[in-house]
Amino acid sequence: MHVIDHPLVQHKLTMLRDARTGPKDFRDLMEEIAMLMAYEVTRDLVTEPVQVTTPVATTQGRMVSGKKLAVVAILRAGLGMVGGVLRLIPTAKVGHFGVYRDPETLQPVKYYQKLPQDIDERDIIVIDPMLATGGSAAAALAFLKERGGNSLKLLSLVAAPEGIERVHRDHPEVPIFVAAVDERLNEHAYIVPGLGDAGDRLYGTR
Ligand code: PRP
Ligand code: URA
């Protein structure tokens, strides 16, 4: 469990939480935070020595070695983070996992999946800004494991303790990266204080 408390991440997250932030700024901020967090999530990437010729001399630098990456966005709200992560890792392939929470049962309902064909050969970063009950993230991770995914990380912005516990219980080997762990869930399983409904705020659907 990693809480990324970098000042820029915290500053932008506070702006994101603000109820007065409209969809355009909300989208921009989410993308910026995702990019900053991707920097930390990829800290353990393996590098290898590479010879490089500068305008002055030849020297040895380091570059990320061959390991392939995939980013899997949980729809819809995970889409708001894809651009930011790809800014840092432009060669990553992108998968999509469509799921929504049934408002009555709060259970995840799957409706769409599309993954890179070689997903079993890639390090996978699952992205979703909200980790509330943890049902959606746990379902996405289970689906990826069924498809052969064996190197998984979860990147969220705001988590409730309940969601962290759920993912730890179902997928104990998966590291979780968040910008904040909030107090609790309310009676509708919304994160308190949270930032509201991430999908609706991104796309202006409510
Ligand atoms: C939101 C959010 C997560 C999920 C988190 O999606 O983007 O995927 O809820 O809740 P959980 O941890 O309790 O599963 P939502 O179901 O609202 O769908 P949407 O992104 O399409 O609006
Ligand atoms: N999904 C959201 O978008 N927000 C929450 O607080 C909980 C689930």
Tab-separated table of C-alpha atoms and ligand atoms in Angstrom:
chain	number	residue	atom	x	y	z
A	1	MET	CA	0.000	0.000	0.000
A	2	HIS	CA	1.570	3.274	-1.130
A	3	VAL	CA	0.137	6.725	-0.440
A	4	ILE	CA	1.698	9.239	-2.821
A	5	ASP	CA	1.869	12.407	-0.764
A	6	HIS	CA	3.904	14.513	-3.199
A	7	PRO	CA	2.927	18.186	-2.709
A	8	LEU	CA	1.843	18.620	-6.336
A	9	VAL	CA	-0.362	15.537	-6.176
A	10	GLN	CA	-1.965	16.731	-2.939
A	11	HIS	CA	-2.466	20.271	-4.293
A	12	LYS	CA	-4.138	19.045	-7.465
A	13	LEU	CA	-6.206	16.468	-5.573
A	14	THR	CA	-7.599	19.217	-3.344
A	15	MET	CA	-8.638	21.169	-6.450
A	16	LEU	CA	-10.180	17.995	-7.885
A	17	ARG	CA	-12.229	17.409	-4.746
A	18	ASP	CA	-13.648	20.948	-4.806
A	19	ALA	CA	-17.337	20.801	-5.780
A	20	ARG	CA	-16.892	24.053	-7.750
A	21	THR	CA	-14.417	22.422	-10.193
A	22	GLY	CA	-16.185	21.954	-13.531
A	23	PRO	CA	-15.720	19.079	-16.016
A	24	LYS	CA	-12.916	20.664	-18.073
A	25	ASP	CA	-10.708	21.456	-15.081
A	26	PHE	CA	-11.695	18.140	-13.497
A	27	ARG	CA	-10.479	16.256	-16.586
A	28	ASP	CA	-7.251	18.273	-16.790
A	29	LEU	CA	-6.489	17.805	-13.093
A	30	MET	CA	-7.197	14.084	-13.138
A	31	GLU	CA	-4.872	13.625	-16.095
A	32	GLU	CA	-2.112	15.638	-14.403
A	33	ILE	CA	-2.430	13.700	-11.145
A	34	ALA	CA	-2.392	10.390	-13.038
A	35	MET	CA	0.823	11.433	-14.779
A	36	LEU	CA	2.508	12.411	-11.522
A	37	MET	CA	1.407	9.186	-9.861
A	38	ALA	CA	2.570	7.080	-12.809
A	39	TYR	CA	6.050	8.406	-12.098
A	40	GLU	CA	5.956	6.738	-8.661
A	41	VAL	CA	4.182	3.586	-9.825
A	42	THR	CA	6.932	2.931	-12.384
A	43	ARG	CA	9.776	3.578	-9.938
A	44	ASP	CA	10.764	-0.126	-9.929
A	45	LEU	CA	11.068	-0.481	-13.719
A	46	VAL	CA	14.276	-2.248	-14.643
A	47	THR	CA	16.820	-0.303	-16.702
A	48	GLU	CA	19.800	-1.464	-18.729
A	49	PRO	CA	22.980	0.279	-19.826
A	50	VAL	CA	22.810	1.828	-23.304
A	51	GLN	CA	25.530	3.605	-25.255
A	52	VAL	CA	24.581	7.097	-26.372
A	53	THR	CA	26.460	9.624	-28.477
A	54	THR	CA	25.921	13.210	-27.426
A	55	PRO	CA	27.065	16.135	-29.612
A	56	VAL	CA	30.244	16.039	-27.506
A	57	ALA	CA	31.145	12.423	-26.718
A	58	THR	CA	29.954	8.859	-26.462
A	59	THR	CA	28.874	7.719	-23.027
A	60	GLN	CA	26.789	5.131	-21.288
A	61	GLY	CA	23.253	5.990	-20.220
A	62	ARG	CA	20.401	3.822	-18.970
A	63	MET	CA	17.081	3.010	-20.578
A	64	VAL	CA	14.081	1.008	-19.477
A	65	SER	CA	14.734	-2.570	-20.546
A	66	GLY	CA	12.423	-4.599	-22.748
A	67	LYS	CA	9.629	-5.284	-20.234
A	68	LYS	CA	6.287	-4.461	-21.780
A	69	LEU	CA	3.550	-2.539	-19.991
A	70	ALA	CA	-0.212	-2.396	-20.241
A	71	VAL	CA	-2.616	0.068	-18.687
A	72	VAL	CA	-6.114	-1.255	-18.052
A	73	ALA	CA	-8.743	1.420	-17.470
A	74	ILE	CA	-11.856	0.572	-15.492
A	75	LEU	CA	-14.700	2.324	-17.330
A	76	ARG	CA	-15.830	4.952	-17.231
A	77	ALA	CA	-13.835	6.968	-14.752
A	78	GLY	CA	-10.516	5.200	-15.386
A	79	LEU	CA	-10.568	6.779	-18.849
A	80	GLY	CA	-9.865	10.100	-17.161
A	81	MET	CA	-6.441	8.814	-16.102
A	82	VAL	CA	-5.329	7.077	-19.321
A	83	GLY	CA	-3.936	10.164	-21.075
A	84	GLY	CA	-1.814	11.139	-18.090
A	85	VAL	CA	-0.292	7.685	-17.701
A	86	LEU	CA	0.398	7.444	-21.455
A	87	ARG	CA	2.218	10.788	-21.363
A	88	LEU	CA	4.880	9.025	-19.286
A	89	ILE	CA	4.644	5.553	-20.829
A	90	PRO	CA	3.674	6.170	-24.466
A	91	THR	CA	4.455	2.615	-25.579
A	92	ALA	CA	2.069	1.003	-23.087
A	93	LYS	CA	-0.876	-0.812	-24.615
A	94	VAL	CA	-4.304	0.014	-23.257
A	95	GLY	CA	-7.032	-2.375	-22.183
A	96	HIS	CA	-10.567	-1.558	-21.098
A	97	PHE	CA	-12.716	-3.201	-18.453
A	98	GLY	CA	-16.301	-1.996	-18.399
A	99	VAL	CA	-18.092	-2.339	-15.085
A	100	TYR	CA	-20.638	-0.349	-13.109
A	101	ARG	CA	-21.901	-0.647	-9.572
A	102	ASP	CA	-25.486	-1.743	-9.319
A	103	PRO	CA	-26.955	1.111	-7.237
A	104	GLU	CA	-29.124	-1.293	-5.208
A	105	THR	CA	-26.815	-4.219	-4.532
A	106	LEU	CA	-23.526	-2.257	-4.967
A	107	GLN	CA	-22.228	-5.336	-6.781
A	108	PRO	CA	-20.050	-4.812	-9.874
A	109	VAL	CA	-21.818	-5.529	-13.180
A	110	LYS	CA	-19.427	-6.284	-16.050
A	111	TYR	CA	-20.401	-5.102	-19.531
A	112	TYR	CA	-17.267	-4.833	-21.693
A	113	GLN	CA	-13.741	-6.152	-21.847
A	114	LYS	CA	-11.026	-5.574	-24.419
A	115	LEU	CA	-7.399	-6.375	-23.664
A	116	PRO	CA	-4.126	-6.362	-25.592
A	117	GLN	CA	-3.616	-9.870	-27.018
A	118	ASP	CA	-0.326	-10.367	-25.212
A	119	ILE	CA	-1.656	-9.208	-21.835
A	120	ASP	CA	-0.114	-12.274	-20.156
A	121	GLU	CA	3.373	-10.998	-21.104
A	122	ARG	CA	2.913	-7.480	-19.754
A	123	ASP	CA	3.250	-5.666	-16.450
A	124	ILE	CA	-0.248	-4.329	-15.889
A	125	ILE	CA	-1.333	-1.106	-14.177
A	126	VAL	CA	-5.072	-1.092	-13.467
A	127	ILE	CA	-6.416	2.442	-13.192
A	128	ASP	CA	-9.600	3.751	-11.576
A	129	PRO	CA	-9.756	7.006	-9.626
A	130	MET	CA	-12.161	5.667	-6.978
A	131	LEU	CA	-11.674	2.649	-4.714
A	132	ALA	CA	-14.890	2.585	-2.669
A	133	THR	CA	-16.185	-0.883	-1.710
A	134	GLY	CA	-13.395	-2.320	-3.858
A	135	GLY	CA	-15.840	-4.491	-5.808
A	136	SER	CA	-15.018	-3.008	-9.227
A	137	ALA	CA	-11.246	-3.163	-8.759
A	138	ALA	CA	-11.394	-6.686	-7.320
A	139	ALA	CA	-13.484	-7.815	-10.319
A	140	ALA	CA	-11.043	-6.229	-12.780
A	141	LEU	CA	-8.041	-7.855	-11.110
A	142	ALA	CA	-9.790	-11.257	-11.060
A	143	PHE	CA	-10.628	-10.926	-14.765
A	144	LEU	CA	-7.029	-10.024	-15.615
A	145	LYS	CA	-5.740	-13.029	-13.678
A	146	GLU	CA	-8.156	-15.281	-15.631
A	147	ARG	CA	-6.602	-13.873	-18.814
A	148	GLY	CA	-3.086	-14.727	-17.618
A	149	GLY	CA	-2.145	-11.379	-16.084
A	150	ASN	CA	0.372	-12.091	-13.362
A	151	SER	CA	2.149	-8.798	-12.730
A	152	LEU	CA	-0.482	-6.393	-11.503
A	153	LYS	CA	-0.612	-3.011	-9.769
A	154	LEU	CA	-3.647	-0.910	-8.894
A	155	LEU	CA	-3.531	2.884	-9.252
A	156	SER	CA	-6.386	4.911	-7.704
A	157	LEU	CA	-6.703	8.500	-6.551
A	158	VAL	CA	-9.040	8.278	-3.573
A	159	ALA	CA	-9.622	5.131	-1.525
A	160	ALA	CA	-11.890	4.181	1.346
A	161	PRO	CA	-10.457	1.852	3.996
A	162	GLU	CA	-13.138	-0.698	3.016
A	163	GLY	CA	-11.905	-0.811	-0.597
A	164	ILE	CA	-8.287	-1.237	0.389
A	165	GLU	CA	-9.246	-4.065	2.716
A	166	ARG	CA	-11.286	-5.781	-0.008
A	167	VAL	CA	-8.481	-5.673	-2.579
A	168	HIS	CA	-5.907	-6.765	0.009
A	169	ARG	CA	-8.151	-9.686	0.946
A	170	ASP	CA	-8.919	-10.860	-2.616
A	171	HIS	CA	-5.585	-9.944	-4.204
A	172	PRO	CA	-2.982	-9.711	-1.436
A	173	GLU	CA	-0.039	-9.661	-3.835
A	174	VAL	CA	-1.256	-6.591	-5.770
A	175	PRO	CA	0.361	-3.309	-4.673
A	176	ILE	CA	-2.091	-0.416	-4.361
A	177	PHE	CA	-1.063	3.182	-5.080
A	178	VAL	CA	-3.362	6.015	-3.998
A	179	ALA	CA	-3.160	9.760	-3.428
A	180	ALA	CA	-5.420	9.669	-0.356
A	181	VAL	CA	-7.109	7.278	2.034
A	182	ASP	CA	-10.365	8.901	3.124
A	183	GLU	CA	-12.473	8.356	6.245
A	184	ARG	CA	-15.255	5.999	5.270
A	185	LEU	CA	-18.123	5.136	2.934
A	186	ASN	CA	-21.548	6.721	3.377
A	187	GLU	CA	-24.887	4.864	3.214
A	188	HIS	CA	-24.753	4.909	-0.621
A	189	ALA	CA	-21.174	3.601	-0.585
A	190	TYR	CA	-19.781	6.959	-1.707
A	191	ILE	CA	-16.400	7.893	-0.314
A	192	VAL	CA	-16.486	10.548	2.445
A	193	PRO	CA	-15.205	13.199	1.900
A	194	GLY	CA	-14.199	11.816	-1.526
A	195	LEU	CA	-14.882	13.884	-4.624
A	196	GLY	CA	-18.363	12.726	-5.595
A	197	ASP	CA	-19.135	10.577	-8.622
A	198	ALA	CA	-15.940	10.612	-10.673
A	199	GLY	CA	-17.557	9.484	-13.950
A	200	ASP	CA	-20.307	12.096	-13.723
A	201	ARG	CA	-17.860	14.878	-12.873
A	202	LEU	CA	-15.546	13.909	-15.744
A	203	TYR	CA	-18.265	13.772	-18.355
A	204	GLY	CA	-20.929	16.114	-16.975
A	205	THR	CA	-23.551	13.379	-16.896
A	206	ARG	CA	-25.304	14.596	-13.781
B	1	PRP	C1	-17.235	4.176	-9.957
B	1	PRP	C2	-15.724	4.286	-9.988
B	1	PRP	C3	-15.279	2.885	-9.704
B	1	PRP	C4	-16.364	2.368	-8.797
B	1	PRP	C5	-15.836	2.294	-7.406
B	1	PRP	O1	-17.723	3.674	-11.133
B	1	PRP	O2	-15.226	4.786	-11.188
B	1	PRP	O3	-15.174	2.086	-10.866
B	1	PRP	O4	-17.452	3.291	-8.858
B	1	PRP	O5	-16.755	1.726	-6.565
B	1	PRP	P1	-16.508	0.320	-5.872
B	1	PRP	O6	-15.118	0.346	-5.330
B	1	PRP	O7	-17.544	0.305	-4.788
B	1	PRP	O8	-16.725	-0.766	-6.875
B	1	PRP	P2	-19.310	3.621	-11.431
B	1	PRP	O9	-19.870	2.309	-11.012
B	1	PRP	O10	-19.953	4.839	-10.856
B	1	PRP	O11	-19.355	3.651	-12.998
B	1	PRP	P3	-18.957	4.852	-13.992
B	1	PRP	O12	-17.467	5.096	-13.821
B	1	PRP	O13	-19.301	4.323	-15.327
B	1	PRP	O14	-19.763	6.057	-13.601
B	2	URA	N1	-17.694	5.870	-7.229
B	2	URA	C1	-17.459	7.198	-7.326
B	2	URA	O1	-17.333	7.726	-8.438
B	2	URA	N2	-17.355	7.901	-6.194
B	2	URA	C2	-17.465	7.351	-4.978
B	2	URA	O2	-17.351	8.065	-3.961
B	2	URA	C3	-17.714	5.983	-4.894
B	2	URA	C4	-17.821	5.259	-6.041
